[in-house]
PDB file of C-alpha atoms in Angstrom:
ATOM      1  CA  MET A   1      -2.455  13.241  -5.183  1.00 43.00           C
ATOM      2  CA  CYS A   2      -4.558  10.445  -4.737  1.00 42.00           C
ATOM      3  CA  ASP A   3      -7.495  11.742  -2.933  1.00 42.00           C
ATOM      4  CA  ALA A   4      -7.665   8.681  -0.014  1.00 39.00           C
ATOM      5  CA  GLY A   5     -10.488  10.356   1.716  1.00 39.00           C
ATOM      6  CA  THR A   6     -12.749   9.825  -1.335  1.00 36.00           C
ATOM      7  CA  VAL A   7     -12.442   6.817  -2.144  1.00 36.00           C
ATOM      8  CA  GLN A   8     -12.297   5.856   1.251  1.00 37.00           C
ATOM      9  CA  LEU A   9     -15.607   7.311   1.280  1.00 32.00           C
ATOM     10  CA  LYS A  10     -17.068   5.542  -1.591  1.00 37.00           C
ATOM     11  CA  ARG A  11     -16.011   2.619   0.798  1.00 37.00           C
ATOM     12  CA  ASP A  12     -18.123   3.634   3.673  1.00 41.00           C
ATOM     13  CA  VAL A  13     -20.953   3.976   2.271  1.00 40.00           C
ATOM     14  CA  GLY A  14     -22.913   0.509   3.283  1.00 47.00           C
ATOM     15  CA  ASN A  15     -20.664  -2.367   3.840  1.00 65.00           C
ATOM     16  CA  HIS A  16     -17.582  -2.949   4.791  1.00 88.00           C
ATOM     17  CA  PRO A  17     -15.083  -3.155   2.127  1.00 95.00           C
ATOM     18  CA  CYS A  18     -15.461  -7.247   0.701  1.00 96.00           C
ATOM     19  CA  ASN A  19     -18.098  -6.683   3.814  1.00 95.00           C
ATOM     20  CA  ASP A  20     -15.503  -7.653   6.085  1.00 96.00           C
ATOM     21  CA  PRO A  21     -16.707  -6.058   9.533  1.00 95.00           C
ATOM     22  CA  ARG A  22     -12.696  -6.507  10.715  1.00 95.00           C
ATOM     23  CA  ILE A  23     -11.758  -3.695   7.917  1.00 95.00           C
ATOM     24  CA  SER A  24     -11.716  -0.686   9.399  1.00 91.00           C
ATOM     25  CA  THR A  25     -12.110   2.435   7.405  1.00 92.00           C
ATOM     26  CA  SER A  26     -12.343   5.884   9.516  1.00 92.00           C
ATOM     27  CA  TYR A  27      -9.971   6.573  12.319  1.00 96.00           C
ATOM     28  CA  ASP A  28     -10.428   8.717  15.351  1.00 96.00           C
ATOM     29  CA  GLN A  29      -7.671  11.994  14.806  1.00 96.00           C
ATOM     30  CA  GLY A  30      -8.492  12.250  19.019  1.00 97.00           C
ATOM     31  CA  ASN A  31      -6.465   8.937  19.550  1.00 96.00           C
ATOM     32  CA  PRO A  32      -3.250   9.365  20.884  1.00 95.00           C
ATOM     33  CA  ASN A  33      -1.877   6.793  18.300  1.00 94.00           C
ATOM     34  CA  TYR A  34      -3.431   8.501  15.422  1.00 96.00           C
ATOM     35  CA  HIS A  35      -0.866   9.141  12.463  1.00 94.00           C
ATOM     36  CA  LYS A  36      -1.212   9.709   8.688  1.00 94.00           C
ATOM     37  CA  TYR A  37       1.831   9.979   6.161  1.00 93.00           C
ATOM     38  CA  VAL A  38       2.304  11.194   2.664  1.00 94.00           C
ATOM     39  CA  ASN A  39       5.200   9.937   1.095  1.00 93.00           C
ATOM     40  CA  PRO A  40       6.612  12.120  -1.194  1.00 93.00           C
ATOM     41  CA  PRO A  41       5.493  10.105  -5.147  1.00 95.00           C
ATOM     42  CA  THR A  42       8.060   8.560  -6.355  1.00 96.00           C
ATOM     43  CA  VAL A  43       8.684   7.615  -9.807  1.00 97.00           C
ATOM     44  CA  ILE A  44       9.044   4.771 -11.993  1.00 97.00           C
ATOM     45  CA  CYS A  45       9.230   5.687 -15.404  1.00 97.00           C
ATOM     46  CA  ARG A  46       9.101   8.532 -17.607  1.00 97.00           C
ATOM     47  CA  LYS A  47       6.949   8.691 -20.088  1.00 95.00           C
ATOM     48  CA  ASN A  48      10.041   9.879 -22.596  1.00 95.00           C
ATOM     49  CA  GLU A  49      12.305   7.054 -21.818  1.00 93.00           C
ATOM     50  CA  SER A  50       9.556   4.334 -22.309  1.00 92.00           C
ATOM     51  CA  ALA A  51       6.971   4.125 -25.349  1.00 92.00           C
ATOM     52  CA  ILE A  52       5.211   1.337 -22.498  1.00 93.00           C
ATOM     53  CA  CYS A  53       5.192   3.850 -19.530  1.00 96.00           C
ATOM     54  CA  THR A  54       2.176   4.323 -18.856  1.00 97.00           C
ATOM     55  CA  VAL A  55      -0.538   4.166 -15.572  1.00 98.00           C
ATOM     56  CA  ASP A  56      -1.896   1.358 -17.253  1.00 97.00           C
ATOM     57  CA  LYS A  57       0.550  -0.608 -17.335  1.00 96.00           C
ATOM     58  CA  VAL A  58       2.680  -0.131 -14.232  1.00 97.00           C
ATOM     59  CA  PHE A  59      -0.955  -1.243 -12.180  1.00 98.00           C
ATOM     60  CA  GLU A  60       0.007  -3.739 -14.336  1.00 96.00           C
ATOM     61  CA  LEU A  61       3.016  -4.215 -13.348  1.00 96.00           C
ATOM     62  CA  MET A  62       2.162  -3.818  -9.653  1.00 96.00           C
ATOM     63  CA  LEU A  63      -0.324  -6.141  -9.807  1.00 96.00           C
ATOM     64  CA  GLU A  64       1.822  -8.720 -10.281  1.00 94.00           C
ATOM     65  CA  THR A  65       4.769  -7.783  -8.067  1.00 94.00           C
ATOM     66  CA  PRO A  66       3.230  -8.295  -4.583  1.00 94.00           C
ATOM     67  CA  SER A  67       6.564  -6.512  -2.157  1.00 92.00           C
ATOM     68  CA  ALA A  68       4.919  -3.148  -4.591  1.00 95.00           C
ATOM     69  CA  ILE A  69       1.994  -4.294  -2.694  1.00 95.00           C
ATOM     70  CA  ALA A  70       3.223  -4.540   0.884  1.00 92.00           C
ATOM     71  CA  PRO A  71       6.705  -6.096   2.528  1.00 88.00           C
ATOM     72  CA  VAL A  72       5.282  -9.732   1.763  1.00 89.00           C
ATOM     73  CA  SER A  73       6.501 -12.913   3.372  1.00 82.00           C
ATOM     74  CA  PRO A  74       6.733 -15.457   1.594  1.00 81.00           C
ATOM     75  CA  GLN A  75       7.468 -13.433  -1.777  1.00 80.00           C
ATOM     76  CA  ARG A  76       5.129 -15.462  -3.893  1.00 84.00           C
ATOM     77  CA  GLN A  77       1.516 -14.734  -2.676  1.00 89.00           C
ATOM     78  CA  VAL A  78      -1.731 -14.471  -4.907  1.00 90.00           C
ATOM     79  CA  ILE A  79      -2.663 -10.681  -5.847  1.00 93.00           C
ATOM     80  CA  ILE A  80      -6.831 -10.245  -5.986  1.00 95.00           C
ATOM     81  CA  SER A  81      -9.405  -8.149  -4.581  1.00 96.00           C
ATOM     82  CA  CYS A  82      -9.983  -9.064  -0.890  1.00 97.00           C
ATOM     83  CA  GLY A  83      -7.654 -11.506  -0.666  1.00 96.00           C
ATOM     84  CA  GLU A  84      -4.835 -11.762   2.494  1.00 95.00           C
ATOM     85  CA  LEU A  85      -1.392 -11.017   2.241  1.00 93.00           C
ATOM     86  CA  SER A  86       1.004 -12.411   5.000  1.00 90.00           C
ATOM     87  CA  LEU A  87       4.006  -9.686   5.689  1.00 88.00           C
ATOM     88  CA  MET A  88       6.665 -10.059   7.345  1.00 81.00           C
ATOM     89  CA  THR A  89       7.197  -9.839  10.968  1.00 70.00           C
ATOM     90  CA  PHE A  90      10.647  -9.395  11.637  1.00 61.00           C
ATOM     91  CA  PRO A  91      11.660  -8.274  14.457  1.00 58.00           C
ATOM     92  CA  VAL A  92       8.648  -7.965  16.172  1.00 50.00           C
ATOM     93  CA  ASN A  93       7.310 -11.641  15.158  1.00 54.00           C
ATOM     94  CA  LEU A  94       8.801 -12.375  18.717  1.00 53.00           C
ATOM     95  CA  ALA A  95       5.860 -10.486  19.998  1.00 65.00           C
ATOM     96  CA  GLY A  96       3.586 -12.770  18.615  1.00 68.00           C
ATOM     97  CA  TYR A  97       1.773 -10.655  15.987  1.00 76.00           C
ATOM     98  CA  ASP A  98       0.832 -12.314  12.793  1.00 82.00           C
ATOM     99  CA  ASN A  99       0.837  -9.239  10.625  1.00 88.00           C
ATOM    100  CA  ARG A 100      -1.748 -10.292   7.872  1.00 92.00           C
ATOM    101  CA  ILE A 101      -3.612  -7.641   5.386  1.00 96.00           C
ATOM    102  CA  LYS A 102      -6.563  -7.356   3.069  1.00 97.00           C
ATOM    103  CA  ILE A 103      -5.868  -5.819   0.107  1.00 97.00           C
ATOM    104  CA  VAL A 104      -8.645  -4.479  -2.694  1.00 98.00           C
ATOM    105  CA  ILE A 105      -7.803  -3.261  -6.146  1.00 98.00           C
ATOM    106  CA  ASP A 106      -9.782  -0.093  -7.690  1.00 98.00           C
ATOM    107  CA  LYS A 107      -8.705  -0.857 -11.810  1.00 97.00           C
ATOM    108  CA  ALA A 108     -10.504   2.452 -12.164  1.00 97.00           C
ATOM    109  CA  GLN A 109      -8.675   4.420  -9.927  1.00 98.00           C
ATOM    110  CA  HIS A 110      -4.961   2.980  -9.709  1.00 98.00           C
ATOM    111  CA  SER A 111      -4.700   1.581  -6.711  1.00 98.00           C
ATOM    112  CA  VAL A 112      -4.489  -0.631  -3.565  1.00 98.00           C
ATOM    113  CA  THR A 113      -5.856  -0.111  -0.849  1.00 98.00           C
ATOM    114  CA  ASN A 114      -3.957  -1.876   2.378  1.00 97.00           C
ATOM    115  CA  TYR A 115      -5.988  -2.381   5.304  1.00 98.00           C
ATOM    116  CA  THR A 116      -3.995  -4.012   8.210  1.00 96.00           C
ATOM    117  CA  LEU A 117      -6.335  -7.296   9.811  1.00 96.00           C
ATOM    118  CA  PRO A 118      -6.775  -8.010  13.673  1.00 95.00           C
ATOM    119  CA  GLY A 119      -3.209  -8.982  15.107  1.00 90.00           C
ATOM    120  CA  HIS A 120      -2.026  -6.955  12.950  1.00 90.00           C
ATOM    121  CA  MET A 121       0.274  -4.923  14.555  1.00 87.00           C
ATOM    122  CA  PHE A 122      -0.857  -1.669  13.157  1.00 90.00           C
ATOM    123  CA  TYR A 123      -4.259  -2.853  14.106  1.00 94.00           C
ATOM    124  CA  PRO A 124      -6.571  -0.452  12.853  1.00 96.00           C
ATOM    125  CA  GLY A 125      -4.908   0.794   9.919  1.00 96.00           C
ATOM    126  CA  GLN A 126      -4.280   1.759   6.409  1.00 96.00           C
ATOM    127  CA  VAL A 127      -2.588   2.227   3.280  1.00 96.00           C
ATOM    128  CA  VAL A 128      -2.969   3.477  -0.041  1.00 97.00           C
ATOM    129  CA  ARG A 129      -0.874   2.596  -3.181  1.00 98.00           C
ATOM    130  CA  HIS A 130      -1.961   4.868  -6.111  1.00 98.00           C
ATOM    131  CA  VAL A 131      -0.332   4.940  -9.349  1.00 98.00           C
ATOM    132  CA  VAL A 132      -0.468   8.396 -11.401  1.00 98.00           C
ATOM    133  CA  GLU A 133       1.245  10.308 -13.995  1.00 97.00           C
ATOM    134  CA  LEU A 134       2.724  13.550 -12.907  1.00 95.00           C
ATOM    135  CA  ASN A 135       5.612  15.717 -14.829  1.00 94.00           C
ATOM    136  CA  ASN A 136       5.648  13.662 -17.901  1.00 96.00           C
ATOM    137  CA  ALA A 137       6.357  10.714 -15.505  1.00 98.00           C
ATOM    138  CA  VAL A 138       4.438   7.294 -14.009  1.00 98.00           C
ATOM    139  CA  GLN A 139       4.933   7.467 -10.080  1.00 98.00           C
ATOM    140  CA  ILE A 140       3.637   5.690  -7.054  1.00 97.00           C
ATOM    141  CA  GLU A 141       1.882   7.684  -4.044  1.00 97.00           C
ATOM    142  CA  THR A 142       1.477   6.312  -0.297  1.00 96.00           C
ATOM    143  CA  THR A 143      -0.736   7.673   2.328  1.00 96.00           C
ATOM    144  CA  GLY A 144      -0.890   5.844   5.366  1.00 94.00           C
ATOM    145  CA  GLU A 145      -3.393   6.187   7.994  1.00 96.00           C
ATOM    146  CA  GLY A 146      -4.864   4.603  11.391  1.00 96.00           C
ATOM    147  CA  THR A 147      -4.558   3.908  15.089  1.00 96.00           C
ATOM    148  CA  GLY A 148      -2.808   1.004  15.703  1.00 92.00           C
ATOM    149  CA  ASP A 149       0.042   0.889  18.616  1.00 87.00           C
ATOM    150  CA  PHE A 150       3.021   1.427  17.367  1.00 84.00           C
ATOM    151  CA  ARG A 151       2.963   5.431  15.848  1.00 88.00           C
ATOM    152  CA  TRP A 152       6.283   5.967  16.167  1.00 86.00           C
ATOM    153  CA  PHE A 153       7.183   2.910  14.338  1.00 85.00           C
ATOM    154  CA  ASN A 154       5.059   3.100  11.846  1.00 84.00           C
ATOM    155  CA  LEU A 155       5.701   6.097  11.029  1.00 85.00           C
ATOM    156  CA  PHE A 156       9.122   6.086  10.688  1.00 83.00           C
ATOM    157  CA  PHE A 157       9.316   2.339   9.640  1.00 80.00           C
ATOM    158  CA  GLY A 158       6.440   2.412   6.779  1.00 76.00           C
ATOM    159  CA  ALA A 159       7.048   5.896   5.680  1.00 77.00           C
ATOM    160  CA  GLU A 160      10.838   5.655   5.309  1.00 82.00           C
ATOM    161  CA  LEU A 161      11.603   2.416   5.044  1.00 84.00           C
ATOM    162  CA  VAL A 162       9.126  -0.258   3.447  1.00 87.00           C
ATOM    163  CA  TRP A 163       7.223   2.009   1.384  1.00 92.00           C
ATOM    164  CA  PRO A 164      10.930   3.425  -0.376  1.00 93.00           C
ATOM    165  CA  GLY A 165      11.146  -0.085  -0.565  1.00 92.00           C
ATOM    166  CA  ALA A 166       8.313  -1.478  -2.223  1.00 94.00           C
ATOM    167  CA  ASP A 167       8.617   1.311  -4.311  1.00 96.00           C
ATOM    168  CA  ASP A 168      12.243   0.253  -6.050  1.00 95.00           C
ATOM    169  CA  ALA A 169      11.222  -3.521  -6.265  1.00 94.00           C
ATOM    170  CA  LEU A 170       7.963  -1.924  -8.468  1.00 96.00           C
ATOM    171  CA  ARG A 171      10.851   0.282 -10.424  1.00 95.00           C
ATOM    172  CA  LEU A 172      12.947  -2.860 -10.851  1.00 94.00           C
ATOM    173  CA  LYS A 173       9.851  -5.043 -12.024  1.00 93.00           C
ATOM    174  CA  PHE A 174       9.170  -2.041 -14.897  1.00 94.00           C
ATOM    175  CA  LEU A 175      13.206  -2.456 -15.937  1.00 92.00           C
ATOM    176  CA  SER A 176      12.857  -5.760 -16.199  1.00 88.00           C
ATOM    177  CA  GLY A 177      10.474  -5.621 -18.776  1.00 77.00           C
ATOM    178  CA  THR A 178      11.709  -2.927 -20.343  1.00 61.00           C
ATOM    179  CA  LEU A 179      15.050  -5.026 -21.206  1.00 52.00           C
ATOM    180  CA  ARG A 180      13.333  -7.945 -22.561  1.00 47.00           C
TER     181      ARG A 180
END
């Protein structure tokens, strides 16, 4: 599994990720809003079924597919490390949230970390999406953690709805590439 704590420790030394002081990388487990979820790994492809089923290829495709990184809106956004993405805000957009994240791409670890920014309904918080090889398959591991408002909604919405949809987007991108 992706060891989010190890990646986090590397980023906590010195400056904030992307030198952005708005980004939190540690969360008070005593906070009543503290939450953490670890989704079961999702298979994107099986190595014995496709010669292009590699961690590198799936990670490359993830970086080409904004909806595989986060529930973006609009769908066409530029993916760069330390760049910001706008996320869907329905149904809470009426509450005035500006659900934006800053992403950090770690090519060596094949991971993308999404950090919520002030104004995001789950701020402060982070989600790590990590491409790994397990059991002869390339899979995505997703871990979320934070102390932002709406703990219960984040645990359900993020863990149960958003990330399986993002995994589906990546799987479809992979399948569309193998059918050409």
